[in-house]
CSV table of C-alpha atoms in Angstrom, one decimal:
chain,number,residue,atom,x,y,z
A,66,UNK,CA,29.9,-25.0,-9.0
A,67,UNK,CA,29.6,-28.3,-10.9
A,68,UNK,CA,27.7,-29.0,-14.0
A,69,UNK,CA,27.3,-32.5,-15.3
A,70,UNK,CA,28.1,-32.9,-19.0
A,71,UNK,CA,28.4,-35.8,-21.3
A,72,UNK,CA,32.1,-35.7,-20.8
A,73,UNK,CA,31.9,-35.7,-17.1
A,74,UNK,CA,32.0,-33.0,-14.5
A,75,UNK,CA,32.7,-29.5,-15.4
A,76,UNK,CA,33.7,-27.1,-12.7
A,77,UNK,CA,32.8,-23.5,-13.4
A,78,UNK,CA,35.0,-21.1,-11.4
A,79,UNK,CA,35.3,-17.4,-11.0
A,80,UNK,CA,38.9,-16.6,-11.7
A,81,UNK,CA,38.5,-13.5,-9.6
A,82,UNK,CA,37.6,-15.4,-6.5
A,83,UNK,CA,40.2,-16.2,-3.9
A,84,UNK,CA,41.4,-19.8,-3.6
A,85,UNK,CA,39.9,-19.9,-0.1
A,86,UNK,CA,36.5,-19.0,-1.4
A,87,UNK,CA,36.8,-21.6,-4.1
A,88,UNK,CA,37.9,-24.2,-1.7
A,89,UNK,CA,35.0,-23.5,0.6
A,90,UNK,CA,32.6,-23.6,-2.3
A,91,UNK,CA,33.8,-27.0,-3.4
A,92,UNK,CA,33.9,-28.3,0.1
A,93,UNK,CA,30.3,-27.3,0.7
A,94,UNK,CA,29.1,-28.8,-2.6
A,95,UNK,CA,30.8,-32.1,-2.0
A,96,UNK,CA,29.7,-32.3,1.6
A,97,UNK,CA,26.1,-32.3,0.3
A,98,UNK,CA,26.7,-35.6,-1.5
A,99,UNK,CA,29.6,-37.4,0.1
A,100,UNK,CA,31.1,-40.0,-2.1
A,101,UNK,CA,28.9,-39.2,-5.1
A,102,UNK,CA,31.6,-37.5,-7.0
A,103,UNK,CA,34.5,-39.7,-5.9
A,104,UNK,CA,36.8,-40.7,-8.7
A,105,UNK,CA,35.2,-38.4,-11.2
A,106,UNK,CA,37.4,-36.5,-13.6
A,107,UNK,CA,36.8,-32.8,-13.7
A,108,UNK,CA,37.2,-30.2,-16.3
A,109,UNK,CA,37.9,-26.8,-14.8
A,110,UNK,CA,36.3,-24.0,-16.8
A,111,UNK,CA,37.6,-20.5,-16.0
A,112,UNK,CA,35.2,-19.0,-18.5
A,113,UNK,CA,37.6,-17.2,-20.5
A,114,UNK,CA,40.0,-16.0,-17.8
A,115,UNK,CA,43.6,-16.9,-17.9
A,116,UNK,CA,44.7,-18.2,-14.5
A,117,UNK,CA,48.2,-18.4,-13.0
A,118,UNK,CA,49.9,-21.8,-12.8
A,119,UNK,CA,50.0,-21.5,-9.0
A,120,UNK,CA,46.2,-21.2,-9.0
A,121,UNK,CA,45.8,-24.3,-11.1
A,122,UNK,CA,47.9,-26.3,-8.7
A,123,UNK,CA,45.8,-25.1,-5.8
A,124,UNK,CA,42.6,-26.1,-7.4
A,125,UNK,CA,44.1,-29.5,-8.3
A,126,UNK,CA,45.1,-30.1,-4.6
A,127,UNK,CA,41.6,-29.1,-3.4
A,128,UNK,CA,39.9,-31.5,-5.9
A,129,UNK,CA,42.3,-34.3,-5.0
A,130,UNK,CA,41.7,-33.9,-1.3
A,131,UNK,CA,38.1,-34.8,-2.1
A,132,UNK,CA,39.0,-37.7,-4.4
A,133,UNK,CA,38.4,-35.9,-7.7
A,134,UNK,CA,40.8,-35.8,-10.6
A,135,UNK,CA,41.6,-32.6,-12.5
A,136,UNK,CA,41.6,-33.6,-16.2
A,137,UNK,CA,41.7,-30.3,-18.0
A,138,UNK,CA,41.7,-26.6,-17.6
A,139,UNK,CA,39.5,-24.9,-20.1
A,140,UNK,CA,40.3,-21.2,-20.8
A,141,UNK,CA,37.8,-21.0,-23.6
A,142,UNK,CA,34.6,-19.0,-23.2
A,143,UNK,CA,33.0,-22.4,-23.0
A,144,UNK,CA,29.6,-23.5,-21.9
A,145,UNK,CA,27.5,-26.6,-21.9
A,146,UNK,CA,24.5,-25.3,-23.7
A,147,UNK,CA,26.0,-22.7,-25.9
A,148,UNK,CA,24.2,-20.0,-24.0
A,149,UNK,CA,26.1,-16.8,-23.4
A,150,UNK,CA,27.7,-17.0,-19.9
A,151,UNK,CA,26.3,-13.7,-18.8
A,152,UNK,CA,22.8,-13.9,-20.1
A,153,UNK,CA,21.1,-15.5,-17.1
A,154,UNK,CA,21.3,-13.4,-14.2
A,155,UNK,CA,19.3,-13.1,-11.1
A,156,UNK,CA,18.9,-9.7,-9.7
A,157,UNK,CA,18.1,-9.6,-6.0
A,158,UNK,CA,17.3,-6.2,-4.9
A,159,UNK,CA,15.8,-4.6,-1.8
A,160,UNK,CA,17.2,-3.3,1.4
A,161,UNK,CA,16.8,-6.6,3.0
A,162,UNK,CA,18.3,-8.4,0.2
A,163,UNK,CA,18.3,-12.1,0.2
A,164,UNK,CA,21.8,-13.3,0.6
A,165,UNK,CA,23.2,-14.8,-2.5
A,166,UNK,CA,23.8,-18.0,-0.6
A,167,UNK,CA,20.0,-18.7,-0.4
A,168,UNK,CA,19.3,-18.1,-4.0
A,169,UNK,CA,20.5,-20.9,-6.1
A,170,UNK,CA,20.4,-21.5,-9.8
A,171,UNK,CA,19.2,-25.0,-10.3
A,172,UNK,CA,22.2,-26.2,-12.1
A,173,UNK,CA,24.3,-24.0,-10.0
A,174,UNK,CA,24.0,-24.7,-6.3
A,175,UNK,CA,27.2,-23.0,-5.2
A,176,UNK,CA,28.1,-19.5,-6.0
A,177,UNK,CA,31.9,-19.2,-5.7
A,178,UNK,CA,31.6,-16.1,-3.8
A,179,UNK,CA,28.9,-15.7,-1.2
A,180,UNK,CA,29.3,-12.0,-1.0
A,181,UNK,CA,28.5,-11.6,-4.7
A,182,UNK,CA,25.3,-9.6,-5.2
A,183,UNK,CA,24.3,-11.5,-8.3
A,184,UNK,CA,23.9,-15.3,-8.6
A,185,UNK,CA,26.6,-16.3,-11.1
A,186,UNK,CA,25.4,-17.3,-14.5
A,187,UNK,CA,25.4,-20.9,-15.6
A,188,UNK,CA,24.9,-21.5,-19.2
A,189,UNK,CA,21.6,-23.1,-19.8
A,190,UNK,CA,20.2,-22.4,-16.3
A,191,UNK,CA,16.9,-20.8,-16.8
A,192,UNK,CA,15.2,-21.5,-13.4
A,193,UNK,CA,16.1,-20.0,-10.1
A,194,UNK,CA,15.2,-21.9,-7.0
A,195,UNK,CA,14.7,-20.0,-3.8
A,196,UNK,CA,14.7,-22.2,-0.8
A,197,UNK,CA,13.1,-19.8,1.7
A,198,UNK,CA,10.1,-17.7,2.3
A,199,UNK,CA,10.0,-14.1,1.1
A,200,UNK,CA,9.0,-11.6,3.8
A,201,UNK,CA,7.6,-8.1,3.4
A,202,UNK,CA,10.1,-5.9,1.5
A,203,UNK,CA,12.0,-8.7,-0.1
A,204,UNK,CA,12.0,-8.9,-3.8
A,205,UNK,CA,13.3,-11.5,-6.3
A,206,UNK,CA,13.5,-11.0,-10.0
A,207,UNK,CA,14.9,-13.4,-12.5
A,208,UNK,CA,15.2,-13.5,-16.3
A,209,UNK,CA,13.9,-17.1,-16.4
A,210,UNK,CA,11.5,-19.1,-14.3
A,211,UNK,CA,11.3,-18.8,-10.5
A,212,UNK,CA,10.5,-21.5,-8.0
A,213,UNK,CA,10.0,-20.5,-4.4
A,214,UNK,CA,10.0,-23.3,-1.8
A,215,UNK,CA,8.3,-21.3,0.8
A,216,UNK,CA,5.7,-18.5,1.2
A,217,UNK,CA,5.6,-15.2,-0.5
A,218,UNK,CA,4.2,-12.8,2.1
A,219,UNK,CA,2.3,-9.6,1.6
A,220,UNK,CA,4.7,-6.7,0.8
A,221,UNK,CA,7.1,-8.9,-1.0
A,222,UNK,CA,7.4,-9.2,-4.8
A,223,UNK,CA,8.5,-11.9,-7.3
A,224,UNK,CA,9.2,-11.0,-10.9
A,225,UNK,CA,10.1,-13.5,-13.6
A,226,UNK,CA,10.3,-13.3,-17.3
A,227,UNK,CA,9.0,-16.9,-17.3
A,228,UNK,CA,6.8,-18.8,-15.0
A,229,UNK,CA,6.5,-18.5,-11.2
A,230,UNK,CA,5.8,-21.5,-9.0
A,231,UNK,CA,5.3,-20.9,-5.3
A,232,UNK,CA,5.4,-24.1,-3.2
A,233,UNK,CA,3.7,-22.4,-0.4
A,234,UNK,CA,1.2,-19.5,0.0
A,235,UNK,CA,1.5,-16.6,-2.4
A,236,UNK,CA,0.1,-13.5,-0.7
A,237,UNK,CA,2.4,-10.8,-2.1
A,238,UNK,CA,2.7,-9.5,-5.6
A,239,UNK,CA,3.7,-11.8,-8.5
A,240,UNK,CA,4.6,-10.8,-12.0
A,241,UNK,CA,5.1,-13.6,-14.5
A,242,UNK,CA,6.2,-12.9,-18.0
A,243,UNK,CA,7.5,-9.6,-16.8
A,244,UNK,CA,9.1,-8.8,-20.1
A,245,UNK,CA,6.0,-9.6,-22.1
A,246,UNK,CA,5.7,-13.3,-22.3
A,247,UNK,CA,1.9,-13.9,-22.4
A,248,UNK,CA,2.3,-17.6,-22.0
A,249,UNK,CA,3.7,-17.2,-18.5
A,250,UNK,CA,1.9,-18.7,-15.6
A,251,UNK,CA,1.7,-18.3,-11.8
A,252,UNK,CA,1.2,-21.5,-9.8
A,253,UNK,CA,0.9,-21.7,-6.1
A,254,UNK,CA,-0.2,-24.2,-3.5
A,255,UNK,CA,-2.3,-21.4,-2.0
A,256,UNK,CA,-2.8,-18.6,-4.5
A,257,UNK,CA,-4.1,-15.6,-2.6
A,258,UNK,CA,-1.9,-12.7,-3.9
A,259,UNK,CA,-2.3,-9.0,-3.2
A,260,UNK,CA,-1.9,-8.5,-6.9
A,261,UNK,CA,-1.2,-10.7,-9.9
A,262,UNK,CA,0.5,-9.6,-13.1
A,263,UNK,CA,1.1,-11.6,-16.2
A,264,UNK,CA,2.8,-9.9,-19.1
A,265,UNK,CA,1.0,-6.5,-19.3
A,266,UNK,CA,-2.1,-7.6,-17.5
A,267,UNK,CA,-2.8,-6.8,-13.8
A,268,UNK,CA,-5.5,-8.1,-11.5
A,269,UNK,CA,-5.9,-7.5,-7.8
A,270,UNK,CA,-7.4,-9.4,-4.9
A,271,UNK,CA,-11.1,-8.7,-4.2
A,272,UNK,CA,-11.7,-6.1,-1.5
A,273,UNK,CA,-14.1,-8.3,0.5
A,274,UNK,CA,-12.9,-11.1,2.5
A,275,UNK,CA,-13.0,-14.2,0.4
A,276,UNK,CA,-12.4,-17.8,1.4
A,277,UNK,CA,-8.9,-19.0,0.6
A,278,UNK,CA,-8.4,-21.5,-2.2
A,279,UNK,CA,-9.0,-25.1,-1.4
A,280,UNK,CA,-6.0,-26.4,-3.3
A,281,UNK,CA,-3.2,-25.5,-5.7
A,282,UNK,CA,-4.2,-23.0,-8.4
A,283,UNK,CA,-2.7,-21.6,-11.5
A,284,UNK,CA,-3.2,-18.2,-13.1
A,285,UNK,CA,-2.7,-17.5,-16.8
A,286,UNK,CA,-3.9,-15.4,-19.6
A,287,UNK,CA,-7.1,-16.4,-21.4
A,288,UNK,CA,-8.5,-14.1,-24.1
A,289,UNK,CA,-6.4,-11.3,-22.7
A,290,UNK,CA,-7.6,-11.6,-19.1
A,291,UNK,CA,-6.0,-13.2,-16.1
A,292,UNK,CA,-8.0,-16.3,-15.1
A,293,UNK,CA,-7.4,-18.6,-12.1
A,294,UNK,CA,-8.2,-22.3,-12.2
A,295,UNK,CA,-7.5,-25.2,-9.9
A,296,UNK,CA,-4.1,-26.7,-10.7
A,297,UNK,CA,-4.5,-29.7,-13.0
A,298,UNK,CA,-2.1,-31.6,-15.1
A,299,UNK,CA,-4.7,-32.6,-17.6
A,300,UNK,CA,-3.6,-32.2,-21.2
A,301,UNK,CA,-3.8,-28.6,-22.3
A,302,UNK,CA,-3.4,-27.1,-18.9
A,303,UNK,CA,0.1,-28.1,-18.2
A,304,UNK,CA,3.0,-25.8,-18.7
A,305,UNK,CA,3.6,-25.1,-22.3
A,306,UNK,CA,0.5,-27.0,-23.2
B,300,UNK,CA,-7.6,28.3,-0.9
B,301,UNK,CA,-3.9,27.8,-0.9
B,302,UNK,CA,-2.7,24.2,-0.2
B,303,UNK,CA,-1.0,23.1,2.9
B,304,UNK,CA,1.4,20.3,3.4
B,305,UNK,CA,1.3,18.8,6.9
B,306,UNK,CA,3.7,16.2,8.3
B,307,UNK,CA,2.3,13.8,10.9
B,308,UNK,CA,5.2,12.8,13.1
B,309,UNK,CA,6.0,11.6,16.6
B,310,UNK,CA,9.6,10.3,17.0
B,311,UNK,CA,8.4,7.3,18.9
B,312,UNK,CA,6.9,4.4,16.9
B,313,UNK,CA,3.5,2.9,17.6
B,314,UNK,CA,1.8,6.0,18.9
B,315,UNK,CA,-0.7,6.2,16.0
B,316,UNK,CA,0.9,8.4,13.3
B,317,UNK,CA,-0.5,6.3,10.5
B,318,UNK,CA,-3.9,6.0,12.0
B,319,UNK,CA,-4.0,9.7,12.6
B,320,UNK,CA,-2.9,10.4,9.0
B,321,UNK,CA,-5.5,8.1,7.6
B,322,UNK,CA,-8.3,9.4,9.8
B,323,UNK,CA,-7.5,13.1,9.7
B,324,UNK,CA,-7.0,12.9,5.9
B,325,UNK,CA,-10.3,11.0,5.4
B,326,UNK,CA,-12.2,13.5,7.6
B,327,UNK,CA,-10.7,16.4,5.8
B,328,UNK,CA,-11.7,14.9,2.4
B,329,UNK,CA,-15.2,14.2,3.6
B,330,UNK,CA,-15.6,17.9,4.3
B,331,UNK,CA,-14.8,18.8,0.7
B,332,UNK,CA,-11.1,19.6,0.3
B,333,UNK,CA,-9.0,17.5,-2.0
B,334,UNK,CA,-6.5,15.5,0.1
B,335,UNK,CA,-3.4,13.6,-0.8
B,336,UNK,CA,-1.9,11.3,1.7
B,337,UNK,CA,1.8,10.5,1.2
B,338,UNK,CA,3.3,7.5,2.9
B,339,UNK,CA,6.9,8.6,3.6
B,340,UNK,CA,7.6,5.4,5.5
B,341,UNK,CA,9.5,3.7,2.7
B,342,UNK,CA,10.3,0.1,3.4
B,343,UNK,CA,7.7,-0.2,6.2
B,344,UNK,CA,4.6,1.1,4.6
B,345,UNK,CA,1.3,0.7,6.3
B,346,UNK,CA,-0.9,3.6,5.2
B,347,UNK,CA,-2.1,1.6,2.2
B,348,UNK,CA,-3.2,-1.2,4.5
B,349,UNK,CA,-5.0,1.1,6.9
B,350,UNK,CA,-6.9,2.6,4.0
B,351,UNK,CA,-7.7,-0.7,2.4
B,352,UNK,CA,-5.8,0.1,-0.8
B,353,UNK,CA,-2.9,-2.3,-0.7
B,354,UNK,CA,-4.1,-4.4,-3.6
B,355,UNK,CA,-4.3,-1.3,-5.9
B,356,UNK,CA,-0.7,-0.3,-5.7
B,357,UNK,CA,1.0,-0.3,-9.1
B,358,UNK,CA,3.5,2.5,-8.8
B,359,UNK,CA,4.9,4.1,-5.6
B,360,UNK,CA,6.6,7.2,-4.3
B,361,UNK,CA,10.1,5.9,-5.2
B,362,UNK,CA,9.0,5.2,-8.8
B,363,UNK,CA,7.7,8.8,-9.0
B,364,UNK,CA,10.8,10.5,-7.7
B,365,UNK,CA,13.0,8.4,-9.9
B,366,UNK,CA,10.9,9.5,-12.9
B,367,UNK,CA,9.8,6.0,-13.7
B,368,UNK,CA,6.1,6.7,-13.2
B,369,UNK,CA,3.9,9.8,-13.5
B,370,UNK,CA,2.7,11.2,-10.2
B,371,UNK,CA,-0.9,11.1,-11.5
B,372,UNK,CA,-0.6,7.4,-12.2
B,373,UNK,CA,0.9,6.5,-8.9
B,374,UNK,CA,-1.9,8.2,-6.9
B,375,UNK,CA,-4.6,5.8,-5.7
B,376,UNK,CA,-8.1,7.2,-5.2
B,377,UNK,CA,-9.8,5.9,-2.1
B,378,UNK,CA,-12.7,3.6,-2.9
B,379,UNK,CA,-15.2,5.3,-0.6
B,380,UNK,CA,-13.9,8.8,0.1
B,381,UNK,CA,-14.1,10.7,-3.1
B,382,UNK,CA,-11.6,13.5,-2.5
B,383,UNK,CA,-9.0,11.3,-0.9
B,384,UNK,CA,-5.9,10.0,-2.7
B,385,UNK,CA,-2.9,8.0,-1.5
B,386,UNK,CA,0.7,8.0,-2.8
B,387,UNK,CA,2.0,4.7,-1.4
B,388,UNK,CA,5.5,4.1,-0.2
B,389,UNK,CA,7.8,1.5,-1.8
B,390,UNK,CA,8.1,-1.6,0.3
B,391,UNK,CA,11.1,-3.1,-1.3
B,392,UNK,CA,13.3,0.0,-0.9
B,393,UNK,CA,14.5,2.0,2.1
B,394,UNK,CA,14.6,5.5,3.3
B,395,UNK,CA,17.8,6.4,1.4
B,396,UNK,CA,15.9,5.8,-1.9
B,397,UNK,CA,14.8,9.4,-1.8
B,398,UNK,CA,16.3,12.7,-0.8
B,399,UNK,CA,14.8,15.8,0.9
B,400,UNK,CA,15.1,17.7,-2.3
B,401,UNK,CA,13.1,15.1,-4.2
B,402,UNK,CA,10.4,15.2,-1.5
B,403,UNK,CA,10.2,19.0,-1.7
B,404,UNK,CA,9.7,18.7,-5.4
B,405,UNK,CA,7.1,16.0,-5.0
B,406,UNK,CA,5.1,18.0,-2.4
B,407,UNK,CA,5.1,21.1,-4.6
B,408,UNK,CA,3.8,19.0,-7.5
B,409,UNK,CA,1.0,17.7,-5.3
B,410,UNK,CA,0.1,21.2,-4.2
B,411,UNK,CA,-1.0,21.9,-7.7
B,412,UNK,CA,-3.9,19.4,-7.4
B,413,UNK,CA,-4.6,19.1,-3.7
B,414,UNK,CA,-5.7,21.4,-0.9
B,415,UNK,CA,-4.2,19.3,1.8
B,416,UNK,CA,-1.1,17.1,1.7
B,417,UNK,CA,-0.6,14.9,4.7
B,418,UNK,CA,2.8,13.2,5.0
B,419,UNK,CA,2.9,10.1,7.2
B,420,UNK,CA,6.4,10.2,8.7
B,421,UNK,CA,8.3,7.1,9.8
B,422,UNK,CA,9.4,6.7,13.4
B,423,UNK,CA,12.8,7.9,14.3
B,424,UNK,CA,14.9,11.0,13.5
B,425,UNK,CA,17.0,9.8,10.6
B,426,UNK,CA,16.8,10.0,6.9
B,427,UNK,CA,13.1,9.1,6.7
B,428,UNK,CA,12.1,11.8,9.1
B,429,UNK,CA,14.2,14.4,7.2
B,430,UNK,CA,12.6,13.3,4.0
B,431,UNK,CA,9.1,13.5,5.4
B,432,UNK,CA,9.5,17.0,6.9
B,433,UNK,CA,11.3,18.4,3.9
B,434,UNK,CA,8.3,19.6,2.0
B,435,UNK,CA,6.0,20.3,5.0
B,436,UNK,CA,4.6,23.7,5.9
B,437,UNK,CA,3.1,22.5,9.2
B,438,UNK,CA,3.5,19.6,11.6
B,439,UNK,CA,1.2,17.5,13.7
B,440,UNK,CA,3.0,15.8,16.5
B,441,UNK,CA,1.2,12.7,17.8
B,442,UNK,CA,2.0,11.4,21.2
B,443,UNK,CA,0.5,9.2,23.8
B,444,UNK,CA,0.3,9.9,27.6
B,445,UNK,CA,3.4,8.0,28.4
B,446,UNK,CA,6.7,9.5,29.4
B,447,UNK,CA,8.7,7.8,26.7
B,448,UNK,CA,6.4,9.1,24.0
B,449,UNK,CA,6.5,12.6,25.5
B,450,UNK,CA,10.3,12.6,25.6
B,451,UNK,CA,10.4,11.7,21.9
B,452,UNK,CA,7.8,14.2,21.0
B,453,UNK,CA,9.8,16.9,22.7
B,454,UNK,CA,12.9,15.9,20.7
B,455,UNK,CA,10.9,16.0,17.5
B,456,UNK,CA,9.4,19.3,18.3
B,457,UNK,CA,12.9,20.7,18.8
B,458,UNK,CA,14.0,19.3,15.5
B,459,UNK,CA,10.9,20.6,13.6
B,460,UNK,CA,11.6,24.1,15.0
B,461,UNK,CA,15.2,23.8,13.9
B,462,UNK,CA,13.9,23.1,10.4
B,463,UNK,CA,11.7,26.1,10.5
B,464,UNK,CA,8.4,24.4,11.2
B,465,UNK,CA,7.7,26.7,14.1
B,466,UNK,CA,4.4,25.9,15.8
B,467,UNK,CA,3.8,22.1,15.7
B,468,UNK,CA,0.3,21.1,16.7
B,469,UNK,CA,-0.1,18.3,19.3
B,470,UNK,CA,-2.5,15.4,19.1
B,471,UNK,CA,-2.7,13.3,22.2
B,472,UNK,CA,-3.7,9.8,21.3
B,473,UNK,CA,-5.0,6.9,23.4
B,474,UNK,CA,-6.2,8.8,26.4
B,475,UNK,CA,-8.0,6.7,29.0
B,476,UNK,CA,-10.2,8.9,31.1
B,477,UNK,CA,-10.6,6.2,33.7
B,478,UNK,CA,-6.9,5.9,34.3
B,479,UNK,CA,-6.5,9.7,34.4
B,480,UNK,CA,-9.2,9.8,37.1
B,481,UNK,CA,-7.3,7.2,39.1
B,482,UNK,CA,-4.1,9.3,38.6
B,483,UNK,CA,-2.5,6.4,36.8
B,484,UNK,CA,-2.0,8.3,33.5
B,485,UNK,CA,-0.5,11.6,32.6
B,486,UNK,CA,-3.1,14.2,31.9
B,487,UNK,CA,-3.3,16.3,28.9
B,488,UNK,CA,-2.3,19.2,31.1
B,489,UNK,CA,0.8,17.4,32.2
B,490,UNK,CA,1.7,16.9,28.5
B,491,UNK,CA,1.1,20.5,27.6
B,492,UNK,CA,3.0,21.7,30.6
B,493,UNK,CA,6.0,19.7,29.4
B,494,UNK,CA,5.8,20.3,25.6
B,495,UNK,CA,4.5,23.9,25.5
B,496,UNK,CA,2.9,23.6,22.1
B,497,UNK,CA,-0.6,24.1,20.8
B,498,UNK,CA,-3.1,21.4,21.3
B,499,UNK,CA,-5.0,20.2,18.2
B,500,UNK,CA,-7.0,17.4,19.7
B,501,UNK,CA,-7.3,14.6,22.1
B,502,UNK,CA,-8.2,11.1,20.9
B,503,UNK,CA,-9.5,8.4,23.3
B,504,UNK,CA,-8.1,4.9,23.4
B,505,UNK,CA,-10.7,3.1,21.3
B,506,UNK,CA,-11.0,-0.5,20.2
B,507,UNK,CA,-12.9,0.5,17.1
B,508,UNK,CA,-9.5,1.8,15.8
B,509,UNK,CA,-8.1,-1.7,15.7
B,510,UNK,CA,-11.2,-3.0,14.0
B,511,UNK,CA,-11.2,-0.3,11.4
B,512,UNK,CA,-7.5,-0.6,10.8
B,513,UNK,CA,-7.9,-4.3,10.1
B,514,UNK,CA,-10.8,-3.7,7.8
B,515,UNK,CA,-9.0,-1.0,5.9
B,516,UNK,CA,-11.7,1.6,6.6
B,517,UNK,CA,-10.8,4.8,8.5
B,518,UNK,CA,-12.6,5.1,11.9
B,519,UNK,CA,-14.0,8.5,10.8
B,520,UNK,CA,-16.3,6.6,8.5
B,521,UNK,CA,-17.9,4.8,11.4
B,522,UNK,CA,-20.3,7.2,13.1
B,523,UNK,CA,-20.2,5.3,16.3
B,524,UNK,CA,-16.4,5.4,16.8
B,525,UNK,CA,-15.4,7.7,19.6
B,526,UNK,CA,-11.9,8.1,18.2
B,527,UNK,CA,-13.4,8.8,14.8
B,528,UNK,CA,-15.4,11.6,16.2
B,529,UNK,CA,-12.3,13.2,17.7
B,530,UNK,CA,-10.4,12.9,14.4
B,531,UNK,CA,-13.3,14.6,12.7
B,532,UNK,CA,-13.0,17.5,15.1
B,533,UNK,CA,-9.3,17.7,14.5
B,534,UNK,CA,-10.0,17.9,10.7
B,535,UNK,CA,-12.5,20.7,11.3
B,536,UNK,CA,-10.0,22.6,13.4
B,537,UNK,CA,-7.4,22.2,10.7
B,538,UNK,CA,-9.9,23.8,8.3
B,539,UNK,CA,-10.2,26.7,10.7
B,540,UNK,CA,-13.4,25.9,12.4
B,541,UNK,CA,-13.9,26.7,16.0
B,542,UNK,CA,-14.7,23.2,17.2
B,543,UNK,CA,-14.1,23.5,20.9
B,544,UNK,CA,-16.5,20.9,22.2
B,545,UNK,CA,-15.1,18.8,24.9
B,546,UNK,CA,-13.4,15.6,23.9
B,547,UNK,CA,-15.1,12.5,25.1
B,548,UNK,CA,-12.5,12.3,27.7
B,549,UNK,CA,-12.8,15.7,29.2
B,550,UNK,CA,-14.3,16.5,32.5
B,551,UNK,CA,-16.0,19.9,32.3
B,552,UNK,CA,-13.6,22.5,33.6
B,553,UNK,CA,-10.5,20.6,32.7
B,554,UNK,CA,-7.8,23.2,32.3
B,555,UNK,CA,-6.4,21.9,29.0
B,556,UNK,CA,-9.9,22.1,27.6
B,557,UNK,CA,-10.2,25.7,28.5
B,558,UNK,CA,-6.8,26.3,27.0
B,559,UNK,CA,-7.9,24.6,23.8
B,560,UNK,CA,-10.8,27.0,23.5
B,561,UNK,CA,-8.5,30.0,24.3
B,562,UNK,CA,-6.1,28.9,21.6
B,563,UNK,CA,-8.7,28.7,18.9
B,564,UNK,CA,-10.3,32.0,20.0
B,565,UNK,CA,-6.9,33.6,20.1
B,566,UNK,CA,-6.0,32.4,16.7
B,567,UNK,CA,-9.2,33.5,15.2
B,568,UNK,CA,-9.4,36.8,17.1
């Protein structure tokens, strides 16, 4: 996975991954933006692992075949934001687990190993982007913010320590601020959840049939209760405002 | 009154296990006993939906067996039927999340507070079935008048007996009297001839079930529902009453109907 830094491109790699896995990951990433990276110099960050010389040569060849130049191998426990490399983890549980390939950290579109159960940590990445709908039984939890580009169906759950944004219809259970953040919000294009939880507060859908919302709405805590308002970007209602 | 744990099972999917569990449970509770419904269909839960309680779920069965939630807190009281409670299944887990030993413990804990415990069994004969029957004293086998459902019911009855649940009770669901008259549908007698078990009740195919399921209100709460009436009779029979009135589908003199009466008289005599 690539991270842009002031010095240029930094390639974070899993030293445990096979060279084939890495080659495939790089290829996929570069295929997404052909030509964009051409000529760039790359720092390869092994995140503390010491790698064999043969391995370095392989990586260099892979990079060069795509027009990139290997400028440095960084064995340090480095990071771009100073965050601990293991602190931001997405846990995807459930029997019908989402494949790691569909869950992407924003700064981290390419897990080096698709079979890995956890999305690899990227220092500074605090938002997880899920580019698919969640069906019944699927559950995503993340220690930062969660953005779902799709629907969250009844019977599925999204848990985030930060905010939850659903670019679609939220009909399942959403828990924002799961570890106690009372400033957390839930925003959805159509907010009609089975149950909403923010920090330690819970509210549920009314039992009677109610008309669906007309537009995007947000839920947040106000005087200790969950309130829902139409989404607006007016001062005071935006995130963190 | 000592409490009884009854598993509602069928082998085949889609024959009406969940509907039967919800309706028999609600009918029992409306007569006074305290009833706990346990959704053992982990990963494909539906009982909460049929009872209209989906939005009240905080903790589930898996949370309880894993010791992360108290049983008391996971139980959801029904909003209209006072003595009815639901222990919902987890949706984001699967059947392997619990073991038969854990289910046995769970049921014995529930017996302290409830007179009847109804376990809604998943379709199939695998882990989920083994979990659901683990704590059960009795079994209700639901079938429909179709050969495929009857075959599966037969298999299930064999497996129940192997587990020591000796006399399963049969509920025949979705009977259509008009089709039976035209000889287009297996009769209840055909089923009993094949399965050789005691008949607990016969429920007609009834559109009101679909309506009540979608509304989240058991059909037994609708006094006009034909199926609801039969489920009420089934509940009364489970409580030991001699409710031998003909099902809505019965022609007077039907042989199975006579056998039903005989069975109840025999048991009581």
